[in-house]
Amino acid sequence: MNLEKLEKILKENNQPQFRLEQTKKAIFEDSVSSFSEITTIPLDLRKRFEKEIDILSFEVEKILVSNDKRSAKALLRLKDNNCMESVLLSPRPNTWTVCISSQVGCPLGCEFCATGKGGFKRNLTSEEITDQILFWRQYLNRKKFPALSNIVYMGMGEPMLNWENVKKSVEDLIDIKLFNFGSRSISISTVGIKGGIEKFLAEFPQVNLAISLHFADNEMRSKYMPANKAYDLENIKKDLQEYFRKSKRKVFIEYIMFDGINDSLGDAKGLAEYLNSIGNAYLLHVNLISYNKTSGEFISSSKNKIERFKNFLLQNRINATIRKSLGTEIAGACGQLTGK
Ligand code: SAH
Ligand code: SF4
């Protein structure tokens, strides 16, 4: 929602200040899907808004809902015709999480990620980022479903490469006069970019941080995640050490399990050693994720192997859980987003 434009229209129409508050409340709190629903403002003003401004900065191209109804993926067409995707997930009954995109595509090209394989188009503006939340709030409101509780920046793109817009978007999400989310209900995921974690902690000490690690060996990580060549495991270790000097918040380590590539007990040992070498390992929590099929030749590790890997980590004082994958059938799961 372009608030500056909204304010401008109100000024041009000599409207009192409280009209702005009424309109903002209707859009951000009551999650109306159109101006015509805002019955607290005069009819001619509603009509004026409808003619001159859109609530969302994109058109909804399509929405796919999974058979179990626990996930939905929206393909959203931006004003410049680029498309992005945004996903709604229900990890538990009556709980909704939105997985939002921060870029159209991603320049980092991880081998296992459909977004990365599709290349990079452009950064999203902060408005395009937060409008994904407005959109899903409207969707839940229309269906009379419970409100949105969590937001994860785990859709398309690398948030730390679009920091200024991501920062503004988080500021708006936690603004009590706008979206009014608690910082702790927001998580940002990164592969590790120079200066990224430091800036993140300085601005948002209460927002959750997730690191997409996937490999605890530099050679392997560079092979499958080219960003590691510029910023490797040693750099990430230093960032986390610095993070824990300033904060005692838990950090999530994402680890996709690829059959025969990073799922042996030797790999588990390497990961435990790496994480223990950071210090404060009790503040780290490993999420073991099964690989979601994309175009690559990877295969997901078997349940048994994932379980064995988890047990090894637990025995070596590393917290670990297996994360269930939602949305695979609508290609709305992690790493499957392509914007097509
Ligand atoms: N670029 C950031 C934010 C996107 S998050 C990052 O990578 O952290 C997307 C998450 O999905 C990351 O943890 C990523 O590693 C994971 N992912 C990518 N491809 C995947 C796949 N095919 N199966 C499962 N997870 C995948
Ligand atoms: Fe980009 Fe993250 Fe996908 Fe890697 S996993 S290509 S960093 S979106």
PDB file of C-alpha atoms in Angstrom, residues 15-242:
ATOM      1  CA  GLN A  15     -10.091  15.650   4.113  1.00  0.00           C
ATOM      2  CA  PRO A  16      -9.455  15.866   7.861  1.00  0.00           C
ATOM      3  CA  GLN A  17      -6.509  13.947   9.342  1.00  0.00           C
ATOM      4  CA  PHE A  18      -8.699  11.290  10.949  1.00  0.00           C
ATOM      5  CA  ARG A  19      -9.710  10.001   7.507  1.00  0.00           C
ATOM      6  CA  LEU A  20      -6.144   8.778   7.059  1.00  0.00           C
ATOM      7  CA  GLU A  21      -6.316   6.914  10.360  1.00  0.00           C
ATOM      8  CA  GLN A  22      -9.685   5.393   9.440  1.00  0.00           C
ATOM      9  CA  THR A  23      -8.409   4.242   6.068  1.00  0.00           C
ATOM     10  CA  LYS A  24      -5.190   2.828   7.511  1.00  0.00           C
ATOM     11  CA  LYS A  25      -7.122   0.945  10.171  1.00  0.00           C
ATOM     12  CA  ALA A  26      -9.424  -0.580   7.558  1.00  0.00           C
ATOM     13  CA  ILE A  27      -6.517  -1.700   5.373  1.00  0.00           C
ATOM     14  CA  PHE A  28      -3.977  -2.818   7.965  1.00  0.00           C
ATOM     15  CA  GLU A  29      -6.159  -3.968  10.858  1.00  0.00           C
ATOM     16  CA  ASP A  30      -9.460  -4.990   9.324  1.00  0.00           C
ATOM     17  CA  SER A  31      -7.801  -6.375   6.156  1.00  0.00           C
ATOM     18  CA  VAL A  32     -10.426  -5.109   3.718  1.00  0.00           C
ATOM     19  CA  SER A  33      -9.889  -6.303   0.150  1.00  0.00           C
ATOM     20  CA  SER A  34     -11.236  -3.142  -1.529  1.00  0.00           C
ATOM     21  CA  PHE A  35     -11.921   0.513  -0.755  1.00  0.00           C
ATOM     22  CA  SER A  36     -15.629  -0.058  -1.279  1.00  0.00           C
ATOM     23  CA  GLU A  37     -15.663  -2.039   1.974  1.00  0.00           C
ATOM     24  CA  ILE A  38     -14.499   0.940   4.033  1.00  0.00           C
ATOM     25  CA  THR A  39     -17.909   2.106   5.184  1.00  0.00           C
ATOM     26  CA  THR A  40     -16.441   4.469   7.778  1.00  0.00           C
ATOM     27  CA  ILE A  41     -15.416   6.924   5.048  1.00  0.00           C
ATOM     28  CA  PRO A  42     -17.727   8.890   2.685  1.00  0.00           C
ATOM     29  CA  LEU A  43     -18.863   7.140  -0.478  1.00  0.00           C
ATOM     30  CA  ASP A  44     -17.351   9.713  -2.854  1.00  0.00           C
ATOM     31  CA  LEU A  45     -13.970   9.286  -1.170  1.00  0.00           C
ATOM     32  CA  ARG A  46     -14.181   5.506  -1.509  1.00  0.00           C
ATOM     33  CA  LYS A  47     -14.907   5.967  -5.207  1.00  0.00           C
ATOM     34  CA  ARG A  48     -12.043   8.419  -5.580  1.00  0.00           C
ATOM     35  CA  PHE A  49      -9.627   5.946  -3.967  1.00  0.00           C
ATOM     36  CA  GLU A  50     -10.854   3.131  -6.199  1.00  0.00           C
ATOM     37  CA  LYS A  51     -10.178   5.206  -9.298  1.00  0.00           C
ATOM     38  CA  GLU A  52      -6.799   6.564  -8.289  1.00  0.00           C
ATOM     39  CA  ILE A  53      -4.982   4.012  -6.173  1.00  0.00           C
ATOM     40  CA  ASP A  54      -4.613   0.269  -5.608  1.00  0.00           C
ATOM     41  CA  ILE A  55      -4.315  -1.359  -2.199  1.00  0.00           C
ATOM     42  CA  LEU A  56      -1.822  -3.910  -3.558  1.00  0.00           C
ATOM     43  CA  SER A  57       1.162  -3.254  -5.819  1.00  0.00           C
ATOM     44  CA  PHE A  58       0.515  -6.412  -7.861  1.00  0.00           C
ATOM     45  CA  GLU A  59      -2.225  -8.410  -9.546  1.00  0.00           C
ATOM     46  CA  VAL A  60      -3.011 -11.909  -8.371  1.00  0.00           C
ATOM     47  CA  GLU A  61      -2.307 -14.193 -11.319  1.00  0.00           C
ATOM     48  CA  LYS A  62      -3.305 -17.444  -9.602  1.00  0.00           C
ATOM     49  CA  ILE A  63      -3.595 -19.142  -6.242  1.00  0.00           C
ATOM     50  CA  LEU A  64      -2.897 -22.863  -5.847  1.00  0.00           C
ATOM     51  CA  VAL A  65      -4.133 -24.680  -2.753  1.00  0.00           C
ATOM     52  CA  SER A  66      -2.702 -28.061  -1.705  1.00  0.00           C
ATOM     53  CA  ASN A  67      -5.065 -31.033  -1.233  1.00  0.00           C
ATOM     54  CA  ASP A  68      -4.562 -31.070   2.505  1.00  0.00           C
ATOM     55  CA  LYS A  69      -5.455 -27.315   2.503  1.00  0.00           C
ATOM     56  CA  ARG A  70      -2.429 -26.612   4.648  1.00  0.00           C
ATOM     57  CA  SER A  71      -0.602 -24.552   2.069  1.00  0.00           C
ATOM     58  CA  ALA A  72      -1.411 -22.102  -0.681  1.00  0.00           C
ATOM     59  CA  LYS A  73       0.866 -20.471  -3.182  1.00  0.00           C
ATOM     60  CA  ALA A  74       0.118 -17.209  -4.970  1.00  0.00           C
ATOM     61  CA  LEU A  75       1.676 -16.135  -8.222  1.00  0.00           C
ATOM     62  CA  LEU A  76       1.746 -12.348  -8.162  1.00  0.00           C
ATOM     63  CA  ARG A  77       2.239 -10.133 -11.212  1.00  0.00           C
ATOM     64  CA  LEU A  78       4.075  -6.913 -10.437  1.00  0.00           C
ATOM     65  CA  LYS A  79       3.414  -3.629 -12.262  1.00  0.00           C
ATOM     66  CA  ASP A  80       6.442  -4.186 -14.536  1.00  0.00           C
ATOM     67  CA  ASN A  81       5.117  -7.657 -15.452  1.00  0.00           C
ATOM     68  CA  ASN A  82       7.730  -9.542 -13.445  1.00  0.00           C
ATOM     69  CA  CYS A  83       6.209 -12.298 -11.325  1.00  0.00           C
ATOM     70  CA  MET A  84       6.970 -13.423  -7.815  1.00  0.00           C
ATOM     71  CA  GLU A  85       5.594 -16.030  -5.474  1.00  0.00           C
ATOM     72  CA  SER A  86       4.401 -15.943  -1.942  1.00  0.00           C
ATOM     73  CA  VAL A  87       3.315 -18.903   0.176  1.00  0.00           C
ATOM     74  CA  LEU A  88       0.861 -19.394   3.021  1.00  0.00           C
ATOM     75  CA  LEU A  89       1.482 -22.373   5.306  1.00  0.00           C
ATOM     76  CA  SER A  90      -0.258 -23.932   8.255  1.00  0.00           C
ATOM     77  CA  PRO A  91       2.368 -25.806  10.272  1.00  0.00           C
ATOM     78  CA  ARG A  92      -0.217 -26.495  12.990  1.00  0.00           C
ATOM     79  CA  PRO A  93      -4.021 -26.326  12.975  1.00  0.00           C
ATOM     80  CA  ASN A  94      -5.272 -22.735  13.200  1.00  0.00           C
ATOM     81  CA  THR A  95      -1.786 -21.314  12.814  1.00  0.00           C
ATOM     82  CA  TRP A  96      -0.747 -19.518   9.650  1.00  0.00           C
ATOM     83  CA  THR A  97       2.706 -18.538   8.548  1.00  0.00           C
ATOM     84  CA  VAL A  98       3.584 -16.608   5.408  1.00  0.00           C
ATOM     85  CA  CYS A  99       6.774 -17.225   3.490  1.00  0.00           C
ATOM     86  CA  ILE A 100       7.598 -14.033   1.594  1.00  0.00           C
ATOM     87  CA  SER A 101       9.923 -13.158  -1.256  1.00  0.00           C
ATOM     88  CA  SER A 102      12.468 -10.356  -1.115  1.00  0.00           C
ATOM     89  CA  GLN A 103      13.701 -10.437  -4.722  1.00  0.00           C
ATOM     90  CA  VAL A 104      12.395 -11.536  -8.123  1.00  0.00           C
ATOM     91  CA  GLY A 105      14.725 -14.509  -8.606  1.00  0.00           C
ATOM     92  CA  CYS A 106      18.066 -14.712  -6.830  1.00  0.00           C
ATOM     93  CA  PRO A 107      21.596 -13.969  -8.059  1.00  0.00           C
ATOM     94  CA  LEU A 108      23.284 -16.568  -5.829  1.00  0.00           C
ATOM     95  CA  GLY A 109      22.575 -19.641  -7.926  1.00  0.00           C
ATOM     96  CA  CYS A 110      22.537 -22.463  -5.372  1.00  0.00           C
ATOM     97  CA  GLU A 111      22.487 -25.730  -7.340  1.00  0.00           C
ATOM     98  CA  PHE A 112      19.519 -27.240  -5.497  1.00  0.00           C
ATOM     99  CA  CYS A 113      17.271 -24.175  -5.532  1.00  0.00           C
ATOM    100  CA  ALA A 114      14.745 -23.536  -8.297  1.00  0.00           C
ATOM    101  CA  THR A 115      14.777 -19.788  -7.566  1.00  0.00           C
ATOM    102  CA  GLY A 116      18.562 -19.644  -7.877  1.00  0.00           C
ATOM    103  CA  LYS A 117      18.550 -21.666 -11.084  1.00  0.00           C
ATOM    104  CA  GLY A 118      16.112 -19.217 -12.669  1.00  0.00           C
ATOM    105  CA  GLY A 119      18.506 -16.273 -12.297  1.00  0.00           C
ATOM    106  CA  PHE A 120      17.933 -12.795 -10.926  1.00  0.00           C
ATOM    107  CA  LYS A 121      15.513 -10.137 -12.169  1.00  0.00           C
ATOM    108  CA  ARG A 122      15.371  -7.378  -9.588  1.00  0.00           C
ATOM    109  CA  ASN A 123      14.970  -6.400  -5.958  1.00  0.00           C
ATOM    110  CA  LEU A 124      11.472  -6.016  -4.567  1.00  0.00           C
ATOM    111  CA  THR A 125      10.539  -2.636  -3.070  1.00  0.00           C
ATOM    112  CA  SER A 126       9.584  -2.589   0.606  1.00  0.00           C
ATOM    113  CA  GLU A 127       5.999  -2.022  -0.471  1.00  0.00           C
ATOM    114  CA  GLU A 128       6.058  -5.111  -2.706  1.00  0.00           C
ATOM    115  CA  ILE A 129       7.433  -7.100   0.229  1.00  0.00           C
ATOM    116  CA  THR A 130       4.868  -5.975   2.807  1.00  0.00           C
ATOM    117  CA  ASP A 131       1.993  -6.116   0.303  1.00  0.00           C
ATOM    118  CA  GLN A 132       2.456  -9.899   0.319  1.00  0.00           C
ATOM    119  CA  ILE A 133       1.398  -9.778   3.976  1.00  0.00           C
ATOM    120  CA  LEU A 134      -1.554  -7.489   3.218  1.00  0.00           C
ATOM    121  CA  PHE A 135      -2.589  -9.873   0.478  1.00  0.00           C
ATOM    122  CA  TRP A 136      -2.521 -12.996   2.693  1.00  0.00           C
ATOM    123  CA  ARG A 137      -4.256 -11.137   5.511  1.00  0.00           C
ATOM    124  CA  GLN A 138      -7.061 -10.262   3.097  1.00  0.00           C
ATOM    125  CA  TYR A 139      -7.182 -13.875   1.951  1.00  0.00           C
ATOM    126  CA  LEU A 140      -7.460 -15.248   5.514  1.00  0.00           C
ATOM    127  CA  ASN A 141      -9.998 -12.570   6.398  1.00  0.00           C
ATOM    128  CA  ARG A 142     -12.231 -13.442   3.419  1.00  0.00           C
ATOM    129  CA  LYS A 143     -12.168 -17.103   4.429  1.00  0.00           C
ATOM    130  CA  LYS A 144     -12.739 -16.248   8.086  1.00  0.00           C
ATOM    131  CA  PHE A 145      -9.595 -18.164   8.991  1.00  0.00           C
ATOM    132  CA  PRO A 146      -7.496 -17.290  12.054  1.00  0.00           C
ATOM    133  CA  ALA A 147      -5.100 -14.378  11.655  1.00  0.00           C
ATOM    134  CA  LEU A 148      -1.540 -14.656  10.474  1.00  0.00           C
ATOM    135  CA  SER A 149       0.923 -15.343  13.249  1.00  0.00           C
ATOM    136  CA  ASN A 150       4.390 -15.690  11.717  1.00  0.00           C
ATOM    137  CA  ILE A 151       6.363 -14.301   8.818  1.00  0.00           C
ATOM    138  CA  VAL A 152       9.462 -15.886   7.332  1.00  0.00           C
ATOM    139  CA  TYR A 153      11.670 -14.281   4.684  1.00  0.00           C
ATOM    140  CA  MET A 154      12.270 -17.635   3.007  1.00  0.00           C
ATOM    141  CA  GLY A 155      10.636 -17.152  -0.372  1.00  0.00           C
ATOM    142  CA  MET A 156      12.455 -16.036  -3.489  1.00  0.00           C
ATOM    143  CA  GLY A 157      15.715 -14.149  -3.112  1.00  0.00           C
ATOM    144  CA  GLU A 158      18.439 -13.353  -0.609  1.00  0.00           C
ATOM    145  CA  PRO A 159      17.149 -10.749   1.882  1.00  0.00           C
ATOM    146  CA  MET A 160      20.616  -9.470   2.801  1.00  0.00           C
ATOM    147  CA  LEU A 161      21.275  -8.511  -0.819  1.00  0.00           C
ATOM    148  CA  ASN A 162      18.239  -6.199  -0.726  1.00  0.00           C
ATOM    149  CA  TRP A 163      18.893  -4.907   2.755  1.00  0.00           C
ATOM    150  CA  GLU A 164      17.512  -1.349   2.561  1.00  0.00           C
ATOM    151  CA  ASN A 165      14.115  -2.503   1.291  1.00  0.00           C
ATOM    152  CA  VAL A 166      14.014  -5.526   3.585  1.00  0.00           C
ATOM    153  CA  LYS A 167      14.867  -3.275   6.527  1.00  0.00           C
ATOM    154  CA  LYS A 168      12.047  -0.840   5.687  1.00  0.00           C
ATOM    155  CA  SER A 169       9.656  -3.766   5.257  1.00  0.00           C
ATOM    156  CA  VAL A 170      10.476  -5.156   8.724  1.00  0.00           C
ATOM    157  CA  GLU A 171      10.103  -1.669  10.229  1.00  0.00           C
ATOM    158  CA  ASP A 172       6.595  -1.469   8.745  1.00  0.00           C
ATOM    159  CA  LEU A 173       5.705  -4.991   9.856  1.00  0.00           C
ATOM    160  CA  ILE A 174       6.574  -4.205  13.476  1.00  0.00           C
ATOM    161  CA  ASP A 175       5.085  -0.680  13.402  1.00  0.00           C
ATOM    162  CA  ILE A 176       2.155  -0.711  15.851  1.00  0.00           C
ATOM    163  CA  LYS A 177       0.305   1.779  13.652  1.00  0.00           C
ATOM    164  CA  LEU A 178       0.695  -0.435  10.586  1.00  0.00           C
ATOM    165  CA  PHE A 179       1.042  -4.243  10.682  1.00  0.00           C
ATOM    166  CA  ASN A 180       1.765  -4.527  14.383  1.00  0.00           C
ATOM    167  CA  PHE A 181       3.635  -7.851  14.376  1.00  0.00           C
ATOM    168  CA  GLY A 182       5.991  -8.694  17.210  1.00  0.00           C
ATOM    169  CA  SER A 183       9.665  -8.859  16.176  1.00  0.00           C
ATOM    170  CA  ARG A 184       9.846 -12.386  17.521  1.00  0.00           C
ATOM    171  CA  SER A 185       7.227 -13.589  15.078  1.00  0.00           C
ATOM    172  CA  ILE A 186       9.456 -12.648  12.134  1.00  0.00           C
ATOM    173  CA  SER A 187      12.402 -14.714  10.811  1.00  0.00           C
ATOM    174  CA  ILE A 188      14.961 -13.848   8.167  1.00  0.00           C
ATOM    175  CA  SER A 189      16.973 -16.509   6.367  1.00  0.00           C
ATOM    176  CA  THR A 190      20.349 -15.893   4.723  1.00  0.00           C
ATOM    177  CA  VAL A 191      23.178 -17.899   3.199  1.00  0.00           C
ATOM    178  CA  GLY A 192      25.671 -15.470   4.754  1.00  0.00           C
ATOM    179  CA  ILE A 193      26.661 -12.273   2.957  1.00  0.00           C
ATOM    180  CA  LYS A 194      29.472  -9.909   3.961  1.00  0.00           C
ATOM    181  CA  GLY A 195      28.163  -7.444   6.564  1.00  0.00           C
ATOM    182  CA  GLY A 196      24.669  -8.950   6.453  1.00  0.00           C
ATOM    183  CA  ILE A 197      24.355 -10.539   9.885  1.00  0.00           C
ATOM    184  CA  GLU A 198      26.028  -7.564  11.563  1.00  0.00           C
ATOM    185  CA  LYS A 199      23.574  -5.065  10.038  1.00  0.00           C
ATOM    186  CA  PHE A 200      20.697  -7.367  10.821  1.00  0.00           C
ATOM    187  CA  LEU A 201      21.576  -7.633  14.513  1.00  0.00           C
ATOM    188  CA  ALA A 202      22.184  -3.890  14.837  1.00  0.00           C
ATOM    189  CA  GLU A 203      18.715  -3.100  13.481  1.00  0.00           C
ATOM    190  CA  PHE A 204      16.579  -5.984  14.688  1.00  0.00           C
ATOM    191  CA  PRO A 205      17.975  -7.751  17.749  1.00  0.00           C
ATOM    192  CA  GLN A 206      14.603  -9.439  18.398  1.00  0.00           C
ATOM    193  CA  VAL A 207      13.956 -10.773  14.900  1.00  0.00           C
ATOM    194  CA  ASN A 208      14.879 -14.447  14.389  1.00  0.00           C
ATOM    195  CA  LEU A 209      17.899 -15.294  12.280  1.00  0.00           C
ATOM    196  CA  ALA A 210      18.220 -18.462  10.190  1.00  0.00           C
ATOM    197  CA  ILE A 211      21.382 -19.437   8.321  1.00  0.00           C
ATOM    198  CA  SER A 212      21.125 -21.708   5.298  1.00  0.00           C
ATOM    199  CA  LEU A 213      24.264 -23.718   5.951  1.00  0.00           C
ATOM    200  CA  HIS A 214      23.598 -27.128   4.322  1.00  0.00           C
ATOM    201  CA  PHE A 215      27.316 -28.066   4.300  1.00  0.00           C
ATOM    202  CA  ALA A 216      29.965 -27.865   7.002  1.00  0.00           C
ATOM    203  CA  ASP A 217      32.805 -28.324   4.517  1.00  0.00           C
ATOM    204  CA  ASN A 218      33.976 -25.367   2.418  1.00  0.00           C
ATOM    205  CA  GLU A 219      34.780 -27.340  -0.688  1.00  0.00           C
ATOM    206  CA  MET A 220      31.365 -28.965  -0.777  1.00  0.00           C
ATOM    207  CA  ARG A 221      29.564 -25.776   0.159  1.00  0.00           C
ATOM    208  CA  SER A 222      31.304 -23.816  -2.603  1.00  0.00           C
ATOM    209  CA  LYS A 223      30.479 -26.539  -5.093  1.00  0.00           C
ATOM    210  CA  TYR A 224      26.733 -26.351  -4.460  1.00  0.00           C
ATOM    211  CA  MET A 225      26.428 -22.809  -3.117  1.00  0.00           C
ATOM    212  CA  PRO A 226      28.618 -20.426  -5.149  1.00  0.00           C
ATOM    213  CA  ALA A 227      28.100 -17.635  -2.584  1.00  0.00           C
ATOM    214  CA  ASN A 228      30.416 -19.627  -0.283  1.00  0.00           C
ATOM    215  CA  LYS A 229      33.394 -18.746  -2.519  1.00  0.00           C
ATOM    216  CA  ALA A 230      33.003 -15.097  -1.583  1.00  0.00           C
ATOM    217  CA  TYR A 231      31.931 -15.648   2.016  1.00  0.00           C
ATOM    218  CA  ASP A 232      32.767 -18.997   3.540  1.00  0.00           C
ATOM    219  CA  LEU A 233      32.207 -21.035   6.694  1.00  0.00           C
ATOM    220  CA  GLU A 234      34.989 -19.218   8.553  1.00  0.00           C
ATOM    221  CA  ASN A 235      33.350 -15.872   7.841  1.00  0.00           C
ATOM    222  CA  ILE A 236      29.987 -17.174   8.986  1.00  0.00           C
ATOM    223  CA  LYS A 237      31.589 -18.544  12.150  1.00  0.00           C
ATOM    224  CA  LYS A 238      33.050 -15.115  12.967  1.00  0.00           C
ATOM    225  CA  ASP A 239      29.670 -13.490  12.321  1.00  0.00           C
ATOM    226  CA  LEU A 240      27.955 -15.906  14.696  1.00  0.00           C
ATOM    227  CA  GLN A 241      30.616 -15.419  17.359  1.00  0.00           C
ATOM    228  CA  GLU A 242      30.073 -11.680  17.113  1.00  0.00           C
TER     229      GLU A 242
END
